[in-house]
């Protein structure tokens, strides 16, 4: 009997260890199944999905990720979030959907509730103005009933490279609840491609992993665009500021005027042909370099440029015709402004009348 006691003790210890192992294994399996990484992401047809890394982030944004926590550039903060999700921080997941030159970087992560800081006004029960509440969100669409918001381009200093990406967010869960799931997208892709990525997410499964599931979720409802009609299959045209930046960095020889205009476009002072004509009212015609960045002028703006050319030409105009042409060249002149002058004479040159007809 005395010999059996140690054996029984060893068996009991072994059973205890086995039970603990099985319990831990079951707990690990449960936690793994409850992780965001366990939620299936269906790959859209014709698309490759790869793990996110810093190179993918740089390809999308044109910026290298800076590890320095003191760097608070908005793009760097977004890349920091993707790096954290790729590393599994906050149960994060980060993937990149690739189709040709188009890329959609996706980040999923848990965001525990953080109480807003207490201010004197809040302690006294007074309402404080909330500037963000006054900004109408740009709703791209909904996925399973949850809004997908296109974020406004972050502010930048004039010497910074213009932003070349779009930033979308969707949040599952009550913002005042214990936890939410944040979905973040950085992309250079078309609206249709972005929508297909949101449509590939199992929103209901993500919602089930919240301690307090989002009651807005409609499981069987996929992505529903906010705009009427089919979504564009073409990636957005780069902003003029970005095109100007690239032209200035290309090493191509530019005239002093072209460089001046492109610098103003890059800095955000000029964003279209109307802005160019208003800023340079004596310009007779946009150059090739200007049109490469700002596009073709509208008929109205073309008429204003043409008025400048006619005034600078060799033809002798009557006093009334010269006055009308000078007014057409002004960026704010309308047809109504010229009615009295047009009625004074019936021999105004057809070329002048043709330009007036292009004004609003």
Coordinates of C-alpha atoms in Angstrom, one line a residue:
X1 CA 0.0 0.0 0.0
X2 CA 2.8 2.4 0.9
X3 CA 4.4 1.6 -2.5
X4 CA 1.1 2.5 -4.3
X5 CA 0.7 6.0 -2.7
X6 CA 3.6 7.6 -4.7
X7 CA 2.3 6.0 -7.8
X8 CA -1.2 7.4 -7.2
X9 CA 0.4 10.8 -6.5
X10 CA 2.3 10.7 -9.7
X11 CA -0.9 9.7 -11.6
X12 CA -2.9 12.5 -9.9
X13 CA -0.2 15.0 -10.7
X14 CA -0.1 13.8 -14.3
X15 CA -3.9 14.1 -14.6
X16 CA -3.8 17.6 -13.1
X17 CA -1.1 18.6 -15.6
X18 CA -3.1 17.1 -18.5
X19 CA -6.2 18.9 -17.4
X20 CA -4.4 22.2 -17.1
X21 CA -2.8 21.6 -20.6
X22 CA -6.2 20.7 -22.1
X23 CA -7.8 23.7 -20.4
X24 CA -5.1 26.0 -21.7
X25 CA -5.3 24.5 -25.2
X26 CA -9.0 25.0 -25.2
X27 CA -8.6 28.6 -24.0
X28 CA -6.0 29.3 -26.6
X29 CA -8.2 27.8 -29.3
X30 CA -11.2 29.9 -28.0
X31 CA -9.1 33.1 -28.0
X32 CA -7.7 32.3 -31.4
X33 CA -11.2 31.8 -32.8
X34 CA -12.3 35.1 -31.1
X35 CA -9.4 37.1 -32.7
X36 CA -10.0 39.4 -35.6
X37 CA -7.4 37.4 -37.6
X38 CA -9.8 34.4 -37.5
X39 CA -12.5 36.3 -39.4
X40 CA -12.4 35.2 -43.1
X41 CA -11.7 37.9 -45.7
X42 CA -13.0 36.8 -49.1
X43 CA -10.5 37.8 -51.9
X44 CA -12.3 39.6 -54.7
X45 CA -11.9 38.1 -58.2
X46 CA -8.7 39.0 -60.0
X47 CA -7.1 40.4 -56.8
X48 CA -4.0 39.3 -54.9
X49 CA -3.9 39.7 -51.2
X50 CA -0.5 40.1 -49.4
X51 CA 0.6 40.9 -45.9
X52 CA 1.1 44.6 -45.2
X53 CA 4.6 45.8 -44.7
X54 CA 6.4 49.2 -44.7
X55 CA 7.2 48.9 -48.4
X56 CA 3.5 48.6 -49.2
X57 CA 2.7 51.7 -47.1
X58 CA 5.4 53.7 -48.9
X59 CA 4.2 52.6 -52.3
X60 CA 0.7 53.9 -51.4
X61 CA 1.6 57.2 -49.7
X62 CA 4.9 58.1 -51.2
X63 CA 6.3 58.4 -47.6
X64 CA 8.7 56.3 -45.7
X65 CA 7.5 55.3 -42.2
X66 CA 9.4 57.1 -39.4
X67 CA 9.7 55.1 -36.2
X68 CA 10.4 58.3 -34.2
X69 CA 7.3 58.8 -31.9
X70 CA 8.0 62.5 -32.1
X71 CA 7.0 62.6 -35.8
X72 CA 3.3 63.5 -35.8
X73 CA 2.8 64.0 -39.5
X74 CA -0.7 62.7 -40.3
X75 CA 0.5 60.2 -42.9
X76 CA 3.1 58.9 -40.6
X77 CA 0.5 58.4 -37.9
X78 CA -1.6 56.3 -40.3
X79 CA 1.4 54.2 -41.3
X80 CA 2.1 53.7 -37.6
X81 CA -1.4 52.3 -37.1
X82 CA -0.9 49.9 -40.0
X83 CA 2.5 48.8 -38.6
X84 CA 0.9 48.1 -35.3
X85 CA -2.0 46.1 -36.9
X86 CA 0.5 44.2 -39.0
X87 CA 2.3 43.3 -35.8
X88 CA -0.9 42.0 -34.1
X89 CA -1.1 44.9 -31.6
X90 CA -4.6 45.5 -30.4
X91 CA -5.5 42.2 -32.0
X92 CA -4.7 43.9 -35.3
X93 CA -4.7 42.6 -38.9
X94 CA -3.3 44.3 -41.9
X95 CA -3.5 43.2 -45.5
X96 CA -3.0 44.8 -48.9
X97 CA -5.3 44.0 -51.9
X98 CA -3.4 44.4 -55.2
X99 CA -4.8 44.6 -58.7
X100 CA -2.3 45.9 -61.2
X101 CA -1.1 49.3 -60.0
X102 CA -4.1 49.7 -57.7
X103 CA -3.7 49.0 -54.0
X104 CA -6.1 48.9 -51.1
X105 CA -4.4 48.6 -47.7
X106 CA -6.8 47.4 -45.0
X107 CA -6.3 47.5 -41.2
X108 CA -8.5 46.0 -38.6
X109 CA -7.9 46.5 -34.8
X110 CA -9.7 46.7 -31.5
X111 CA -10.0 50.1 -29.9
X112 CA -10.8 50.1 -26.1
X113 CA -12.9 52.9 -24.8
X114 CA -11.0 55.9 -23.7
X115 CA -12.9 58.5 -21.6
X116 CA -12.6 62.0 -22.9
X117 CA -10.5 64.4 -20.8
X118 CA -12.4 66.2 -18.1
X119 CA -12.6 70.0 -18.6
X120 CA -13.8 72.7 -16.3
X121 CA -16.9 73.2 -18.5
X122 CA -17.7 69.5 -18.5
X123 CA -17.4 69.3 -14.7
X124 CA -19.8 72.2 -14.4
X125 CA -22.2 70.5 -16.7
X126 CA -21.8 73.0 -19.5
X127 CA -21.9 72.1 -23.2
X128 CA -18.7 72.8 -25.1
X129 CA -18.6 73.6 -28.8
X130 CA -17.4 70.6 -30.8
X131 CA -15.8 71.7 -34.1
X132 CA -15.8 68.2 -35.5
X133 CA -19.5 67.8 -34.9
X134 CA -20.1 70.7 -37.4
X135 CA -18.2 68.9 -40.2
X136 CA -20.6 66.9 -42.4
X137 CA -19.0 63.5 -42.9
X138 CA -18.3 62.4 -46.5
X139 CA -20.2 59.1 -46.6
X140 CA -18.8 56.9 -49.3
X141 CA -21.4 54.2 -48.6
X142 CA -22.5 51.6 -46.0
X143 CA -21.4 48.1 -45.4
X144 CA -23.8 45.9 -43.4
X145 CA -25.5 49.1 -42.3
X146 CA -22.3 50.9 -41.0
X147 CA -21.1 54.1 -42.6
X148 CA -17.9 54.1 -44.6
X149 CA -16.5 57.6 -44.3
X150 CA -14.0 59.2 -46.7
X151 CA -11.7 61.3 -44.5
X152 CA -10.7 64.8 -45.5
X153 CA -7.1 65.2 -46.7
X154 CA -4.9 66.1 -43.7
X155 CA -3.5 69.6 -43.5
X156 CA 0.0 70.0 -44.9
X157 CA 2.6 72.8 -45.0
X158 CA 3.3 74.3 -48.5
X159 CA 6.7 72.6 -48.6
X160 CA 5.3 69.1 -48.0
X161 CA 4.6 66.6 -50.8
X162 CA 0.9 66.6 -51.6
X163 CA -1.1 63.6 -50.6
X164 CA -1.6 60.8 -53.2
X165 CA -3.9 58.5 -51.3
X166 CA -7.5 58.3 -50.0
X167 CA -8.3 57.4 -46.4
X168 CA -11.6 55.6 -45.5
X169 CA -12.8 54.5 -42.0
X170 CA -15.7 52.5 -40.6
X171 CA -16.3 51.8 -36.9
X172 CA -18.2 48.9 -35.4
X173 CA -19.6 49.2 -31.9
X174 CA -20.9 51.9 -29.6
X175 CA -18.2 54.6 -29.3
X176 CA -19.2 54.9 -25.6
X177 CA -19.1 51.1 -25.1
X178 CA -16.2 49.1 -23.8
X179 CA -14.6 48.4 -27.2
X180 CA -15.0 49.1 -30.9
X181 CA -13.5 47.6 -34.0
X182 CA -11.9 50.1 -36.3
X183 CA -11.6 49.4 -40.1
X184 CA -9.1 51.7 -41.9
X185 CA -8.3 51.8 -45.6
X186 CA -5.5 53.6 -47.4
X187 CA -5.8 53.4 -51.2
X188 CA -5.0 54.8 -54.6
X189 CA -7.7 52.6 -56.2
X190 CA -11.0 53.1 -57.9
X191 CA -14.3 53.5 -56.1
X192 CA -15.4 50.1 -57.4
X193 CA -12.2 48.4 -56.1
X194 CA -12.5 50.0 -52.6
X195 CA -16.2 49.0 -52.4
X196 CA -15.2 45.3 -53.3
X197 CA -12.8 45.2 -50.4
X198 CA -15.3 46.5 -47.9
X199 CA -17.8 43.9 -49.4
X200 CA -15.3 41.1 -48.8
X201 CA -15.4 41.6 -45.0
X202 CA -17.5 39.5 -42.7
X203 CA -18.9 42.4 -40.7
X204 CA -21.3 40.2 -38.8
X205 CA -18.3 38.0 -37.6
X206 CA -16.3 41.0 -36.6
X207 CA -19.3 42.3 -34.7
X208 CA -19.7 39.1 -32.8
X209 CA -16.2 39.6 -31.4
X210 CA -17.2 42.8 -29.6
X211 CA -18.2 42.5 -25.9
X212 CA -21.2 44.6 -26.8
X213 CA -22.2 44.0 -30.5
X214 CA -23.3 46.8 -32.7
X215 CA -27.1 46.9 -33.0
X216 CA -26.9 48.7 -36.4
X217 CA -25.4 45.7 -38.2
X218 CA -27.5 44.2 -41.0
X219 CA -25.6 40.9 -41.6
X220 CA -26.9 40.2 -45.1
X221 CA -26.4 43.7 -46.5
X222 CA -23.2 44.1 -48.3
X223 CA -21.7 47.4 -49.5
X224 CA -24.2 50.0 -50.6
X225 CA -22.8 53.1 -52.3
X226 CA -24.0 56.5 -51.2
X227 CA -24.0 57.8 -54.8
X228 CA -26.5 56.8 -57.5
X229 CA -25.3 54.9 -60.5
X230 CA -22.4 52.5 -61.0
X231 CA -19.1 53.1 -59.1
X232 CA -16.1 54.3 -61.1
X233 CA -13.8 51.5 -62.3
X234 CA -11.0 54.1 -62.9
X235 CA -8.6 55.2 -60.1
X236 CA -9.0 58.9 -59.2
X237 CA -6.9 61.4 -61.2
X238 CA -4.0 62.6 -59.0
X239 CA -4.7 66.1 -57.6
X240 CA -3.1 69.0 -59.5
X241 CA -0.9 69.8 -56.5
X242 CA 0.6 66.3 -56.7
X243 CA 1.0 66.5 -60.5
X244 CA 2.7 69.9 -60.0
X245 CA 5.0 68.4 -57.4
X246 CA 6.0 65.6 -59.6
X247 CA 6.6 67.9 -62.6
X248 CA 8.9 70.1 -60.4
X249 CA 10.8 67.1 -59.3
X250 CA 11.1 65.5 -62.7
X251 CA 14.2 67.5 -63.8
X252 CA 12.4 68.7 -67.0
X253 CA 13.5 72.2 -68.0
X254 CA 10.7 74.7 -67.3
X255 CA 10.4 78.4 -68.2
X256 CA 10.3 80.9 -65.3
X257 CA 6.5 81.3 -65.8
X258 CA 5.8 77.6 -65.9
X259 CA 7.9 77.1 -62.7
X260 CA 6.1 80.0 -61.0
X261 CA 2.7 78.6 -61.9
X262 CA 3.6 75.0 -60.9
X263 CA 4.9 76.2 -57.5
X264 CA 1.6 78.0 -56.9
X265 CA -0.3 74.8 -57.9
X266 CA 1.8 72.7 -55.6
X267 CA 1.3 75.1 -52.7
X268 CA -2.5 75.0 -53.2
X269 CA -2.9 78.6 -54.4
X270 CA -4.2 77.4 -57.8
X271 CA -6.2 74.3 -58.3
X272 CA -7.8 74.6 -61.8
X273 CA -7.7 76.6 -65.0
X274 CA -10.2 79.2 -63.7
X275 CA -7.8 79.8 -60.8
X276 CA -4.9 80.2 -63.2
X277 CA -6.7 82.7 -65.3
X278 CA -7.8 84.7 -62.2
X279 CA -4.2 84.7 -60.8
X280 CA -2.6 85.6 -64.2
X281 CA -5.2 87.7 -66.0
X282 CA -2.7 88.8 -68.7
X283 CA -1.9 85.2 -69.7
X284 CA -2.9 84.8 -73.3
X285 CA -2.9 80.9 -73.2
X286 CA -1.9 78.2 -70.9
X287 CA 1.3 76.3 -71.7
X288 CA 1.6 72.6 -72.2
X289 CA 3.2 72.2 -68.8
X290 CA 0.2 74.1 -67.2
X291 CA -2.3 71.9 -69.0
X292 CA -0.5 68.7 -68.0
X293 CA -1.2 69.7 -64.4
X294 CA -4.5 71.6 -64.6
X295 CA -6.2 69.9 -67.5
X296 CA -7.9 71.5 -70.5
X297 CA -9.6 74.9 -69.9
X298 CA -13.4 75.0 -70.0
X299 CA -15.1 76.9 -72.9
X300 CA -15.6 79.8 -70.5
X301 CA -12.0 80.0 -69.4
X302 CA -10.9 79.5 -73.0
X303 CA -12.9 82.5 -74.0
X304 CA -11.2 84.6 -71.3
X305 CA -7.8 83.6 -72.5
X306 CA -8.8 84.3 -76.1
X307 CA -10.0 87.8 -75.2
X308 CA -6.5 88.5 -73.9
X309 CA -5.0 87.2 -77.2
X310 CA -7.2 89.4 -79.3
X311 CA -6.4 92.5 -77.2
X312 CA -2.7 91.8 -77.6
X313 CA -2.9 91.1 -81.3
X314 CA -2.4 93.6 -84.2
X315 CA -6.0 94.2 -85.0
X316 CA -7.5 97.6 -84.3
X317 CA -10.7 97.3 -82.2
X318 CA -13.4 99.9 -81.7
X319 CA -13.5 101.5 -78.3
X320 CA -16.6 99.4 -77.4
X321 CA -15.1 96.2 -78.7
X322 CA -11.9 96.8 -76.8
X323 CA -13.8 97.5 -73.6
X324 CA -15.9 94.3 -74.0
X325 CA -12.8 92.2 -74.6
X326 CA -11.2 93.6 -71.5
X327 CA -14.3 92.7 -69.5
X328 CA -14.4 89.2 -71.0
X329 CA -10.8 88.7 -69.8
X330 CA -11.9 89.4 -66.2
X331 CA -12.6 86.2 -64.3
X332 CA -15.9 87.4 -62.8
X333 CA -17.6 89.0 -65.8
X334 CA -21.0 87.5 -66.9
X335 CA -23.1 88.1 -70.0
X336 CA -25.5 90.2 -68.0
X337 CA -22.7 92.6 -67.2
X338 CA -22.2 93.4 -70.9
X339 CA -25.8 93.7 -72.1
X340 CA -25.9 97.5 -72.0
X341 CA -22.6 97.7 -74.0
X342 CA -23.8 95.1 -76.6
X343 CA -26.9 97.1 -77.2
X344 CA -25.0 100.3 -78.0
X345 CA -23.8 99.2 -81.4
X346 CA -24.8 96.5 -83.9
X347 CA -21.5 96.3 -85.7
X348 CA -19.5 94.5 -82.9
X349 CA -17.2 91.9 -84.5
X350 CA -18.5 88.3 -84.5
X351 CA -15.3 87.1 -82.8
X352 CA -16.1 89.3 -79.8
X353 CA -19.7 88.2 -79.7
X354 CA -18.6 84.5 -79.8
X355 CA -16.5 85.0 -76.7
X356 CA -19.3 86.8 -74.9
X357 CA -21.6 83.8 -75.6
X358 CA -19.2 81.5 -73.7
X359 CA -19.6 83.5 -70.4
X360 CA -22.1 82.4 -67.8

